[in-house]
Amino acid sequence: MFSLFRPRNQRRPKNEVLYHYLSYGQSHGFGLNSGVSLLQVPLSEHVLMFNGGISPALDSRKPLNPDRIDQFTPAHNEKFRESPVLAAAYYLSQQIESDILCSNHGSGGTKIESLMKDSIQYQNMLSAIERAQDICSAANIEYKILPIMFFHGGANATDKKADYKEKIRNLWSQMNCDIKNITRQSRDIMFVMQQNIGGETGIAQIELAVENPTAFKCQGPYYTQKFTDRFHLSSAGYIALGAYNARAAINDTWLPLYPIHAWLDRSTAVVEFHNPSGTPLVLDDRSVHNFKDGNFGFRWLDDERSATVTGVTAVGTDQVVLTLSNPPYGENPCIGIADIAEGSAKNGLSKRSCLRDSSHDTDKLGQPMYNWACIYQQPIESNIL
């Protein structure tokens, strides 16, 4: 593999490429409040950052100092901040035979409306892209943008689903146009989103990924990770988020564990899932707190509240069977999955489901990378009477 630190007199192979993996959005991209970083040393000579750090803007509300993006250096975390984009870049470096530059942009607690084209954060991101391309051009290296890690949702948790979807589309459209103008790449950019656990934004994200899979991907929710406060994750949690995001980014057909069909047979409801690993489904109440009702995060919904879930069984690789208290009769029936909370993220009782697959993948720390059920409300498509 090529390294930008190869001696000048060493011959360079043909078709050298530097891949740039960017993060944009809120504080999850920074690894805020993670505690002591677990990935302190350079992970690989092929994982790079700007000389100003993984997050080169010291203050995301101010214009980026050009001196902080003057050159590339081996990537490493700050001592008390575990950036998921670094963990993602390391994961990608095991899959891609090229150097990977990682950088994080955006601003903590910032609504998506304030991250649009005219914002300082947006312009700082474009400055970093322009500088990276200039460095590569001077070294006769091809420069490519990988799918962009878009961590967002919390600041817009009060938005209605349709409104938030439209805001994401607008941001994507702006970035797609501007990045393509800089890089001259023909392929559209892609957002890889980690499903948010607040409000309706998480459902908006998975629906975007299903509706337009060439522009958006949605990794599953992060309710399984350890929190250090109401919103932010531990270092291990951010490392996991980075690995999950990278795994989705390099899979062109990626979709998470989410429901695709549901039907009713008297007092039995069956939910069929898309399962990205094809491994057996498991109701895991050791890794994730079960609900007080014992239903693993599943519930029945209709206009009359005409039934409740009394039993949940995972079947094979793609089905969950729900036993209901009685044959329901209300209009607009659907199955709620991880769509309500009993407490806060801090105590592990946020929106959640105990349903996962049995994926054999692991992250840099050896943590299992199970796919957990997305936050969703799946309509009943038909009744079998």
mmCIF file of C-alpha atoms in Angstrom:
data_model
loop_
_atom_site.group_PDB
_atom_site.id
_atom_site.type_symbol
_atom_site.label_atom_id
_atom_site.label_comp_id
_atom_site.label_asym_id
_atom_site.label_seq_id
_atom_site.Cartn_x
_atom_site.Cartn_y
_atom_site.Cartn_z
ATOM 1 C CA MET A 1 0.000 0.000 0.000
ATOM 2 C CA PHE A 2 1.088 3.554 -0.664
ATOM 3 C CA SER A 3 1.908 5.934 2.178
ATOM 4 C CA LEU A 4 2.246 9.696 1.931
ATOM 5 C CA PHE A 5 5.308 9.275 4.128
ATOM 6 C CA ARG A 6 7.209 7.142 1.585
ATOM 7 C CA PRO A 7 10.716 8.499 0.883
ATOM 8 C CA ARG A 8 10.751 10.890 -2.060
ATOM 9 C CA ASN A 9 13.105 8.724 -4.099
ATOM 10 C CA GLN A 10 10.932 5.626 -3.815
ATOM 11 C CA ARG A 11 8.929 4.865 -6.917
ATOM 12 C CA ARG A 12 5.179 5.321 -6.573
ATOM 13 C CA PRO A 13 2.826 2.686 -7.960
ATOM 14 C CA LYS A 14 0.211 3.604 -10.521
ATOM 15 C CA ASN A 15 -3.379 4.488 -9.618
ATOM 16 C CA GLU A 16 -2.602 5.678 -6.103
ATOM 17 C CA VAL A 17 -5.668 6.924 -4.257
ATOM 18 C CA LEU A 18 -6.274 8.766 -1.003
ATOM 19 C CA TYR A 19 -9.762 8.195 0.393
ATOM 20 C CA HIS A 20 -11.198 10.924 2.608
ATOM 21 C CA TYR A 21 -13.653 9.826 5.289
ATOM 22 C CA LEU A 22 -15.486 12.824 6.747
ATOM 23 C CA SER A 23 -17.837 13.208 9.666
ATOM 24 C CA TYR A 24 -20.410 15.992 9.826
ATOM 25 C CA GLY A 25 -23.222 16.843 12.200
ATOM 26 C CA GLN A 26 -23.320 17.034 16.002
ATOM 27 C CA SER A 27 -21.137 16.134 18.993
ATOM 28 C CA HIS A 28 -21.258 12.371 18.470
ATOM 29 C CA GLY A 29 -18.907 12.925 15.554
ATOM 30 C CA PHE A 30 -16.425 14.526 17.955
ATOM 31 C CA GLY A 31 -16.645 11.783 20.578
ATOM 32 C CA LEU A 32 -17.654 14.400 23.142
ATOM 33 C CA ASN A 33 -17.607 13.355 26.831
ATOM 34 C CA SER A 34 -16.160 9.961 25.975
ATOM 35 C CA GLY A 35 -13.605 9.924 28.766
ATOM 36 C CA VAL A 36 -10.033 8.725 28.262
ATOM 37 C CA SER A 37 -9.400 7.637 24.682
ATOM 38 C CA LEU A 38 -8.671 3.946 24.205
ATOM 39 C CA LEU A 39 -7.023 4.479 20.809
ATOM 40 C CA GLN A 40 -4.101 6.673 21.800
ATOM 41 C CA VAL A 41 -1.353 5.741 19.374
ATOM 42 C CA PRO A 42 -1.330 5.850 15.569
ATOM 43 C CA LEU A 43 -3.265 2.765 14.485
ATOM 44 C CA SER A 44 -1.720 2.428 11.058
ATOM 45 C CA GLU A 45 0.599 4.385 8.805
ATOM 46 C CA HIS A 46 -2.250 4.329 6.312
ATOM 47 C CA VAL A 47 -4.747 6.189 8.562
ATOM 48 C CA LEU A 48 -4.078 9.922 8.378
ATOM 49 C CA MET A 49 -5.410 13.208 9.715
ATOM 50 C CA PHE A 50 -4.649 16.882 9.143
ATOM 51 C CA ASN A 51 -1.822 18.330 11.215
ATOM 52 C CA GLY A 52 -4.460 20.264 13.190
ATOM 53 C CA GLY A 53 -6.069 17.046 14.398
ATOM 54 C CA ILE A 54 -9.022 14.876 13.489
ATOM 55 C CA SER A 55 -11.246 17.900 14.206
ATOM 56 C CA PRO A 56 -9.015 20.639 12.747
ATOM 57 C CA ALA A 57 -11.337 23.512 13.702
ATOM 58 C CA LEU A 58 -10.511 24.286 17.325
ATOM 59 C CA ASP A 59 -13.748 26.273 17.541
ATOM 60 C CA SER A 60 -16.380 25.044 15.098
ATOM 61 C CA ARG A 61 -18.067 28.463 15.246
ATOM 62 C CA LYS A 62 -15.017 30.218 13.767
ATOM 63 C CA PRO A 63 -13.358 29.979 10.350
ATOM 64 C CA LEU A 64 -10.802 27.203 10.062
ATOM 65 C CA ASN A 65 -7.176 28.307 10.413
ATOM 66 C CA PRO A 66 -5.391 27.232 7.183
ATOM 67 C CA ASP A 67 -2.284 26.350 9.200
ATOM 68 C CA ARG A 68 -4.236 23.485 10.803
ATOM 69 C CA ILE A 69 -4.815 21.773 7.453
ATOM 70 C CA ASP A 70 -1.348 22.395 6.055
ATOM 71 C CA GLN A 71 -0.322 18.725 5.758
ATOM 72 C CA PHE A 72 -1.204 15.153 6.728
ATOM 73 C CA THR A 73 0.111 13.269 9.739
ATOM 74 C CA PRO A 74 -0.557 9.812 11.247
ATOM 75 C CA ALA A 75 -3.975 9.873 12.883
ATOM 76 C CA HIS A 76 -4.466 9.688 16.636
ATOM 77 C CA ASN A 77 -7.055 10.773 19.185
ATOM 78 C CA GLU A 78 -6.845 13.482 21.771
ATOM 79 C CA LYS A 79 -6.388 12.025 25.249
ATOM 80 C CA PHE A 80 -9.932 12.715 26.455
ATOM 81 C CA ARG A 81 -11.923 12.413 23.248
ATOM 82 C CA GLU A 82 -12.590 9.223 21.302
ATOM 83 C CA SER A 83 -13.541 10.229 17.786
ATOM 84 C CA PRO A 84 -15.650 7.602 15.999
ATOM 85 C CA VAL A 85 -14.333 8.786 12.649
ATOM 86 C CA LEU A 86 -10.885 7.477 13.641
ATOM 87 C CA ALA A 87 -12.315 4.080 14.593
ATOM 88 C CA ALA A 88 -14.176 4.075 11.277
ATOM 89 C CA ALA A 89 -11.024 4.936 9.336
ATOM 90 C CA TYR A 90 -9.129 2.132 11.043
ATOM 91 C CA TYR A 91 -11.918 -0.334 10.158
ATOM 92 C CA LEU A 92 -11.839 0.890 6.563
ATOM 93 C CA SER A 93 -8.050 0.584 6.410
ATOM 94 C CA GLN A 94 -8.468 -3.159 6.909
ATOM 95 C CA GLN A 95 -10.751 -3.318 3.868
ATOM 96 C CA ILE A 96 -9.308 -0.767 1.425
ATOM 97 C CA GLU A 97 -5.818 -1.007 -0.083
ATOM 98 C CA SER A 98 -5.145 2.744 0.097
ATOM 99 C CA ASP A 99 -4.427 5.528 2.557
ATOM 100 C CA ILE A 100 -7.431 6.963 4.400
ATOM 101 C CA LEU A 101 -7.653 10.532 5.632
ATOM 102 C CA CYS A 102 -10.165 11.084 8.433
ATOM 103 C CA SER A 103 -11.536 14.445 9.549
ATOM 104 C CA ASN A 104 -14.482 15.596 11.619
ATOM 105 C CA HIS A 105 -16.566 18.742 11.115
ATOM 106 C CA GLY A 106 -19.894 20.076 12.326
ATOM 107 C CA SER A 107 -20.827 21.411 15.751
ATOM 108 C CA GLY A 108 -22.244 19.958 18.961
ATOM 109 C CA GLY A 109 -25.907 20.597 19.775
ATOM 110 C CA THR A 110 -26.496 22.379 16.464
ATOM 111 C CA LYS A 111 -29.726 22.096 14.518
ATOM 112 C CA ILE A 112 -29.459 20.961 10.942
ATOM 113 C CA GLU A 113 -30.767 24.351 9.792
ATOM 114 C CA SER A 114 -27.559 25.885 11.176
ATOM 115 C CA LEU A 115 -25.307 23.394 9.365
ATOM 116 C CA MET A 116 -26.448 24.297 5.868
ATOM 117 C CA LYS A 117 -24.431 25.859 3.050
ATOM 118 C CA ASP A 118 -23.973 29.330 4.540
ATOM 119 C CA SER A 119 -22.748 28.109 7.937
ATOM 120 C CA ILE A 120 -19.156 28.371 9.143
ATOM 121 C CA GLN A 121 -19.109 24.616 9.823
ATOM 122 C CA TYR A 122 -20.109 23.868 6.228
ATOM 123 C CA GLN A 123 -17.496 26.225 4.799
ATOM 124 C CA ASN A 124 -14.820 24.772 7.084
ATOM 125 C CA MET A 125 -15.636 21.317 5.769
ATOM 126 C CA LEU A 126 -15.311 22.497 2.167
ATOM 127 C CA SER A 127 -11.981 24.162 3.012
ATOM 128 C CA ALA A 128 -10.690 20.850 4.354
ATOM 129 C CA ILE A 129 -11.816 19.036 1.207
ATOM 130 C CA GLU A 130 -10.179 21.625 -1.053
ATOM 131 C CA ARG A 131 -6.926 21.455 0.900
ATOM 132 C CA ALA A 132 -6.861 17.645 0.898
ATOM 133 C CA GLN A 133 -7.373 17.595 -2.837
ATOM 134 C CA ASP A 134 -4.588 20.172 -3.348
ATOM 135 C CA ILE A 135 -2.139 18.077 -1.292
ATOM 136 C CA CYS A 136 -3.023 14.985 -3.289
ATOM 137 C CA SER A 137 -2.782 16.794 -6.607
ATOM 138 C CA ALA A 138 0.699 18.062 -5.770
ATOM 139 C CA ALA A 139 1.752 14.488 -4.944
ATOM 140 C CA ASN A 140 0.104 13.086 -8.112
ATOM 141 C CA ILE A 141 -2.381 11.084 -6.057
ATOM 142 C CA GLU A 142 -6.055 10.587 -6.889
ATOM 143 C CA TYR A 143 -8.407 11.981 -4.253
ATOM 144 C CA LYS A 144 -11.817 10.441 -3.512
ATOM 145 C CA ILE A 145 -14.555 11.159 -0.990
ATOM 146 C CA LEU A 146 -15.947 8.121 0.810
ATOM 147 C CA PRO A 147 -19.545 8.023 2.102
ATOM 148 C CA ILE A 148 -19.891 10.772 4.715
ATOM 149 C CA MET A 149 -20.539 9.891 8.356
ATOM 150 C CA PHE A 150 -23.542 12.081 9.242
ATOM 151 C CA PHE A 151 -24.206 12.035 12.982
ATOM 152 C CA HIS A 152 -27.304 14.101 13.663
ATOM 153 C CA GLY A 153 -30.857 14.089 14.986
ATOM 154 C CA GLY A 154 -30.701 15.039 18.649
ATOM 155 C CA ALA A 155 -30.841 18.797 18.113
ATOM 156 C CA ASN A 156 -33.924 18.369 15.902
ATOM 157 C CA ALA A 157 -35.665 15.785 18.087
ATOM 158 C CA THR A 158 -38.883 17.861 18.199
ATOM 159 C CA ASP A 159 -39.183 17.917 14.390
ATOM 160 C CA LYS A 160 -41.933 16.040 12.649
ATOM 161 C CA LYS A 161 -40.676 13.149 10.570
ATOM 162 C CA ALA A 162 -41.521 14.684 7.191
ATOM 163 C CA ASP A 163 -39.917 18.022 8.108
ATOM 164 C CA TYR A 164 -36.658 16.435 9.219
ATOM 165 C CA LYS A 165 -36.476 14.255 6.110
ATOM 166 C CA GLU A 166 -36.793 17.339 3.928
ATOM 167 C CA LYS A 167 -34.022 19.130 5.852
ATOM 168 C CA ILE A 168 -31.659 16.182 5.390
ATOM 169 C CA ARG A 169 -32.462 16.080 1.681
ATOM 170 C CA ASN A 170 -31.695 19.791 1.392
ATOM 171 C CA LEU A 171 -28.346 19.468 3.173
ATOM 172 C CA TRP A 172 -27.417 16.444 1.073
ATOM 173 C CA SER A 173 -28.288 18.311 -2.128
ATOM 174 C CA GLN A 174 -26.132 21.308 -1.156
ATOM 175 C CA MET A 175 -23.161 19.164 -0.167
ATOM 176 C CA ASN A 176 -23.496 16.948 -3.211
ATOM 177 C CA CYS A 177 -23.321 19.933 -5.552
ATOM 178 C CA ASP A 178 -20.443 21.675 -3.773
ATOM 179 C CA ILE A 179 -18.294 18.592 -3.218
ATOM 180 C CA LYS A 180 -18.701 17.462 -6.813
ATOM 181 C CA ASN A 181 -17.718 20.947 -7.979
ATOM 182 C CA ILE A 182 -14.516 20.727 -5.937
ATOM 183 C CA THR A 183 -13.529 17.136 -6.662
ATOM 184 C CA ARG A 184 -15.041 16.787 -10.149
ATOM 185 C CA GLN A 185 -16.214 13.346 -9.167
ATOM 186 C CA SER A 186 -19.210 12.116 -11.141
ATOM 187 C CA ARG A 187 -20.693 9.916 -8.436
ATOM 188 C CA ASP A 188 -23.104 11.471 -5.951
ATOM 189 C CA ILE A 189 -22.082 11.665 -2.309
ATOM 190 C CA MET A 190 -23.707 9.481 0.314
ATOM 191 C CA PHE A 191 -24.715 10.106 3.925
ATOM 192 C CA VAL A 192 -24.290 7.205 6.349
ATOM 193 C CA MET A 193 -26.459 7.980 9.368
ATOM 194 C CA GLN A 194 -26.534 6.379 12.811
ATOM 195 C CA GLN A 195 -30.199 6.103 13.694
ATOM 196 C CA ASN A 196 -31.015 8.704 16.325
ATOM 197 C CA ILE A 197 -32.998 7.604 19.381
ATOM 198 C CA GLY A 198 -34.821 10.908 20.006
ATOM 199 C CA GLY A 199 -38.186 12.004 18.647
ATOM 200 C CA GLU A 200 -39.192 11.061 15.100
ATOM 201 C CA THR A 201 -35.785 11.757 13.566
ATOM 202 C CA GLY A 202 -34.602 8.147 13.731
ATOM 203 C CA ILE A 203 -37.582 6.875 11.763
ATOM 204 C CA ALA A 204 -37.011 9.686 9.246
ATOM 205 C CA GLN A 205 -33.436 8.458 8.760
ATOM 206 C CA ILE A 206 -34.284 4.809 8.086
ATOM 207 C CA GLU A 207 -37.114 5.810 5.754
ATOM 208 C CA LEU A 208 -34.712 7.977 3.741
ATOM 209 C CA ALA A 209 -32.325 5.028 3.420
ATOM 210 C CA VAL A 210 -35.104 2.762 2.179
ATOM 211 C CA GLU A 211 -36.546 5.357 -0.204
ATOM 212 C CA ASN A 212 -33.214 6.491 -1.707
ATOM 213 C CA PRO A 213 -30.466 3.918 -1.042
ATOM 214 C CA THR A 214 -28.022 5.519 -3.485
ATOM 215 C CA ALA A 215 -27.903 8.738 -1.412
ATOM 216 C CA PHE A 216 -28.540 7.569 2.162
ATOM 217 C CA LYS A 217 -27.659 4.680 4.403
ATOM 218 C CA CYS A 218 -28.876 4.231 7.949
ATOM 219 C CA GLN A 219 -26.908 2.206 10.450
ATOM 220 C CA GLY A 220 -28.961 0.854 13.330
ATOM 221 C CA PRO A 221 -29.575 2.775 16.568
ATOM 222 C CA TYR A 222 -26.995 3.217 19.311
ATOM 223 C CA TYR A 223 -29.236 2.343 22.269
ATOM 224 C CA THR A 224 -27.034 -0.687 23.015
ATOM 225 C CA GLN A 225 -23.946 1.405 23.833
ATOM 226 C CA LYS A 226 -22.815 2.662 27.249
ATOM 227 C CA PHE A 227 -23.652 6.316 27.905
ATOM 228 C CA THR A 228 -21.592 8.740 29.994
ATOM 229 C CA ASP A 229 -24.472 11.226 30.312
ATOM 230 C CA ARG A 230 -27.945 11.628 28.798
ATOM 231 C CA PHE A 231 -26.599 11.994 25.265
ATOM 232 C CA HIS A 232 -22.955 10.950 24.873
ATOM 233 C CA LEU A 233 -21.160 7.628 24.807
ATOM 234 C CA SER A 234 -18.157 6.017 26.406
ATOM 235 C CA SER A 235 -14.924 5.599 24.454
ATOM 236 C CA ALA A 236 -15.849 1.985 23.704
ATOM 237 C CA GLY A 237 -19.253 3.165 22.501
ATOM 238 C CA TYR A 238 -17.766 5.661 20.057
ATOM 239 C CA ILE A 239 -15.332 3.050 18.751
ATOM 240 C CA ALA A 240 -18.291 0.765 18.110
ATOM 241 C CA LEU A 241 -20.237 3.539 16.358
ATOM 242 C CA GLY A 242 -17.298 4.211 14.052
ATOM 243 C CA ALA A 243 -16.943 0.556 13.126
ATOM 244 C CA TYR A 244 -20.683 0.164 12.518
ATOM 245 C CA ASN A 245 -20.706 3.229 10.303
ATOM 246 C CA ALA A 246 -17.689 2.080 8.292
ATOM 247 C CA ARG A 247 -19.150 -1.382 7.768
ATOM 248 C CA ALA A 248 -22.265 0.165 6.248
ATOM 249 C CA ALA A 249 -20.230 2.647 4.193
ATOM 250 C CA ILE A 250 -18.310 -0.005 2.257
ATOM 251 C CA ASN A 251 -21.356 -2.171 1.525
ATOM 252 C CA ASP A 252 -23.176 -0.783 -1.509
ATOM 253 C CA THR A 253 -26.436 -2.557 -0.689
ATOM 254 C CA TRP A 254 -26.398 -2.002 3.073
ATOM 255 C CA LEU A 255 -29.661 -1.808 5.030
ATOM 256 C CA PRO A 256 -29.946 -2.410 8.793
ATOM 257 C CA LEU A 257 -32.137 -4.804 10.760
ATOM 258 C CA TYR A 258 -35.570 -3.304 10.186
ATOM 259 C CA PRO A 259 -39.118 -4.577 9.479
ATOM 260 C CA ILE A 260 -40.253 -4.904 5.881
ATOM 261 C CA HIS A 261 -43.634 -6.675 6.226
ATOM 262 C CA ALA A 262 -46.194 -7.416 8.924
ATOM 263 C CA TRP A 263 -49.448 -9.345 8.813
ATOM 264 C CA LEU A 264 -52.163 -10.458 11.231
ATOM 265 C CA ASP A 265 -53.802 -13.849 11.728
ATOM 266 C CA ARG A 266 -56.530 -13.377 14.349
ATOM 267 C CA SER A 267 -54.557 -12.818 17.564
ATOM 268 C CA THR A 268 -51.115 -13.495 16.074
ATOM 269 C CA ALA A 269 -49.016 -10.862 14.325
ATOM 270 C CA VAL A 270 -45.937 -11.768 12.278
ATOM 271 C CA VAL A 271 -43.201 -9.234 11.506
ATOM 272 C CA GLU A 272 -40.692 -9.973 8.754
ATOM 273 C CA PHE A 273 -37.286 -8.278 8.910
ATOM 274 C CA HIS A 274 -34.516 -7.400 6.550
ATOM 275 C CA ASN A 275 -31.492 -9.032 8.189
ATOM 276 C CA PRO A 276 -28.149 -7.787 6.779
ATOM 277 C CA SER A 277 -26.146 -10.731 8.134
ATOM 278 C CA GLY A 278 -28.608 -13.547 7.478
ATOM 279 C CA THR A 279 -27.764 -14.982 10.905
ATOM 280 C CA PRO A 280 -30.335 -16.147 13.497
ATOM 281 C CA LEU A 281 -32.411 -13.504 15.265
ATOM 282 C CA VAL A 282 -32.084 -13.377 19.060
ATOM 283 C CA LEU A 283 -34.098 -11.712 21.838
ATOM 284 C CA ASP A 284 -31.156 -10.602 23.972
ATOM 285 C CA ASP A 285 -32.259 -9.154 27.321
ATOM 286 C CA ARG A 286 -28.788 -9.423 28.811
ATOM 287 C CA SER A 287 -27.210 -6.819 26.556
ATOM 288 C CA VAL A 288 -30.316 -4.603 26.508
ATOM 289 C CA HIS A 289 -32.769 -4.088 29.383
ATOM 290 C CA ASN A 290 -36.116 -5.714 28.720
ATOM 291 C CA PHE A 291 -39.217 -3.590 29.206
ATOM 292 C CA LYS A 292 -41.346 -3.943 32.325
ATOM 293 C CA ASP A 293 -44.038 -5.609 30.219
ATOM 294 C CA GLY A 294 -41.516 -8.263 29.128
ATOM 295 C CA ASN A 295 -42.177 -7.682 25.427
ATOM 296 C CA PHE A 296 -38.592 -6.833 24.348
ATOM 297 C CA GLY A 297 -39.545 -3.423 22.925
ATOM 298 C CA PHE A 298 -42.499 -4.574 20.779
ATOM 299 C CA ARG A 299 -46.040 -3.213 21.092
ATOM 300 C CA TRP A 300 -49.344 -3.269 19.243
ATOM 301 C CA LEU A 301 -50.827 0.017 18.040
ATOM 302 C CA ASP A 302 -54.207 0.904 16.550
ATOM 303 C CA ASP A 303 -56.738 3.738 16.857
ATOM 304 C CA GLU A 304 -58.781 1.905 19.511
ATOM 305 C CA ARG A 305 -55.924 0.456 21.572
ATOM 306 C CA SER A 306 -57.830 -2.756 21.034
ATOM 307 C CA ALA A 307 -55.112 -5.281 21.942
ATOM 308 C CA THR A 308 -51.792 -5.687 23.707
ATOM 309 C CA VAL A 309 -48.780 -7.912 23.134
ATOM 310 C CA THR A 310 -48.602 -10.881 25.503
ATOM 311 C CA GLY A 311 -45.744 -12.863 23.946
ATOM 312 C CA VAL A 312 -42.777 -12.387 21.609
ATOM 313 C CA THR A 313 -40.812 -15.112 19.808
ATOM 314 C CA ALA A 314 -37.905 -14.755 17.365
ATOM 315 C CA VAL A 315 -38.082 -17.295 14.533
ATOM 316 C CA GLY A 316 -35.171 -18.160 12.261
ATOM 317 C CA THR A 317 -33.294 -15.351 10.535
ATOM 318 C CA ASP A 318 -36.096 -12.958 9.585
ATOM 319 C CA GLN A 319 -39.299 -13.238 11.628
ATOM 320 C CA VAL A 320 -40.715 -12.245 14.990
ATOM 321 C CA VAL A 321 -44.096 -13.655 16.049
ATOM 322 C CA LEU A 322 -46.239 -11.618 18.464
ATOM 323 C CA THR A 323 -49.055 -13.134 20.475
ATOM 324 C CA LEU A 324 -51.830 -10.628 21.152
ATOM 325 C CA SER A 325 -54.312 -10.487 24.026
ATOM 326 C CA ASN A 326 -57.234 -10.803 21.582
ATOM 327 C CA PRO A 327 -57.983 -10.299 17.883
ATOM 328 C CA PRO A 328 -57.573 -6.525 17.406
ATOM 329 C CA TYR A 329 -60.206 -4.436 15.639
ATOM 330 C CA GLY A 330 -58.946 -0.830 15.569
ATOM 331 C CA GLU A 331 -58.107 1.105 12.416
ATOM 332 C CA ASN A 332 -54.507 1.862 11.348
ATOM 333 C CA PRO A 333 -52.919 -1.172 12.990
ATOM 334 C CA CYS A 334 -49.147 -1.334 13.268
ATOM 335 C CA ILE A 335 -46.294 -2.820 15.278
ATOM 336 C CA GLY A 336 -44.154 -0.445 17.313
ATOM 337 C CA ILE A 337 -40.505 -1.497 17.599
ATOM 338 C CA ALA A 338 -38.172 0.340 19.998
ATOM 339 C CA ASP A 339 -40.372 3.412 19.526
ATOM 340 C CA ILE A 340 -40.957 4.316 23.180
ATOM 341 C CA ALA A 341 -38.754 4.734 26.251
ATOM 342 C CA GLU A 342 -39.122 3.883 29.931
ATOM 343 C CA GLY A 343 -36.364 6.169 31.144
ATOM 344 C CA SER A 344 -33.187 7.824 29.902
ATOM 345 C CA ALA A 345 -30.195 6.741 27.874
ATOM 346 C CA LYS A 346 -28.048 7.199 30.963
ATOM 347 C CA ASN A 347 -29.813 4.367 32.814
ATOM 348 C CA GLY A 348 -30.177 2.208 29.715
ATOM 349 C CA LEU A 349 -33.957 2.584 29.508
ATOM 350 C CA SER A 350 -34.208 4.748 26.424
ATOM 351 C CA LYS A 351 -35.962 3.710 23.220
ATOM 352 C CA ARG A 352 -34.720 0.205 22.587
ATOM 353 C CA SER A 353 -35.458 -3.349 21.536
ATOM 354 C CA CYS A 354 -33.819 -6.593 22.625
ATOM 355 C CA LEU A 355 -33.929 -7.981 19.088
ATOM 356 C CA ARG A 356 -30.617 -8.505 17.286
ATOM 357 C CA ASP A 357 -28.979 -10.786 14.771
ATOM 358 C CA SER A 358 -25.952 -13.023 15.470
ATOM 359 C CA SER A 359 -23.373 -11.269 13.288
ATOM 360 C CA HIS A 360 -19.803 -12.505 13.781
ATOM 361 C CA ASP A 361 -18.220 -9.105 13.041
ATOM 362 C CA THR A 362 -16.193 -7.320 15.729
ATOM 363 C CA ASP A 363 -14.728 -3.837 16.146
ATOM 364 C CA LYS A 364 -11.183 -2.774 17.026
ATOM 365 C CA LEU A 365 -11.727 -3.681 20.709
ATOM 366 C CA GLY A 366 -13.162 -7.098 19.860
ATOM 367 C CA GLN A 367 -16.697 -6.030 20.745
ATOM 368 C CA PRO A 368 -19.409 -7.886 18.794
ATOM 369 C CA MET A 369 -21.064 -5.857 16.056
ATOM 370 C CA TYR A 370 -24.567 -7.266 16.257
ATOM 371 C CA ASN A 371 -27.242 -5.549 14.199
ATOM 372 C CA TRP A 372 -29.981 -4.351 16.562
ATOM 373 C CA ALA A 373 -33.561 -3.685 15.533
ATOM 374 C CA CYS A 374 -34.201 -0.195 14.231
ATOM 375 C CA ILE A 375 -36.680 2.174 15.805
ATOM 376 C CA TYR A 376 -39.735 1.760 13.609
ATOM 377 C CA GLN A 377 -43.523 1.568 13.337
ATOM 378 C CA GLN A 378 -44.446 -1.113 10.821
ATOM 379 C CA PRO A 379 -48.023 -1.038 9.465
ATOM 380 C CA ILE A 380 -50.003 -4.266 9.244
ATOM 381 C CA GLU A 381 -50.257 -4.850 5.522
ATOM 382 C CA SER A 382 -52.957 -7.526 5.489
ATOM 383 C CA ASN A 383 -55.202 -9.630 7.673
ATOM 384 C CA ILE A 384 -55.272 -13.389 7.187
ATOM 385 C CA LEU A 385 -58.708 -14.525 8.391
#
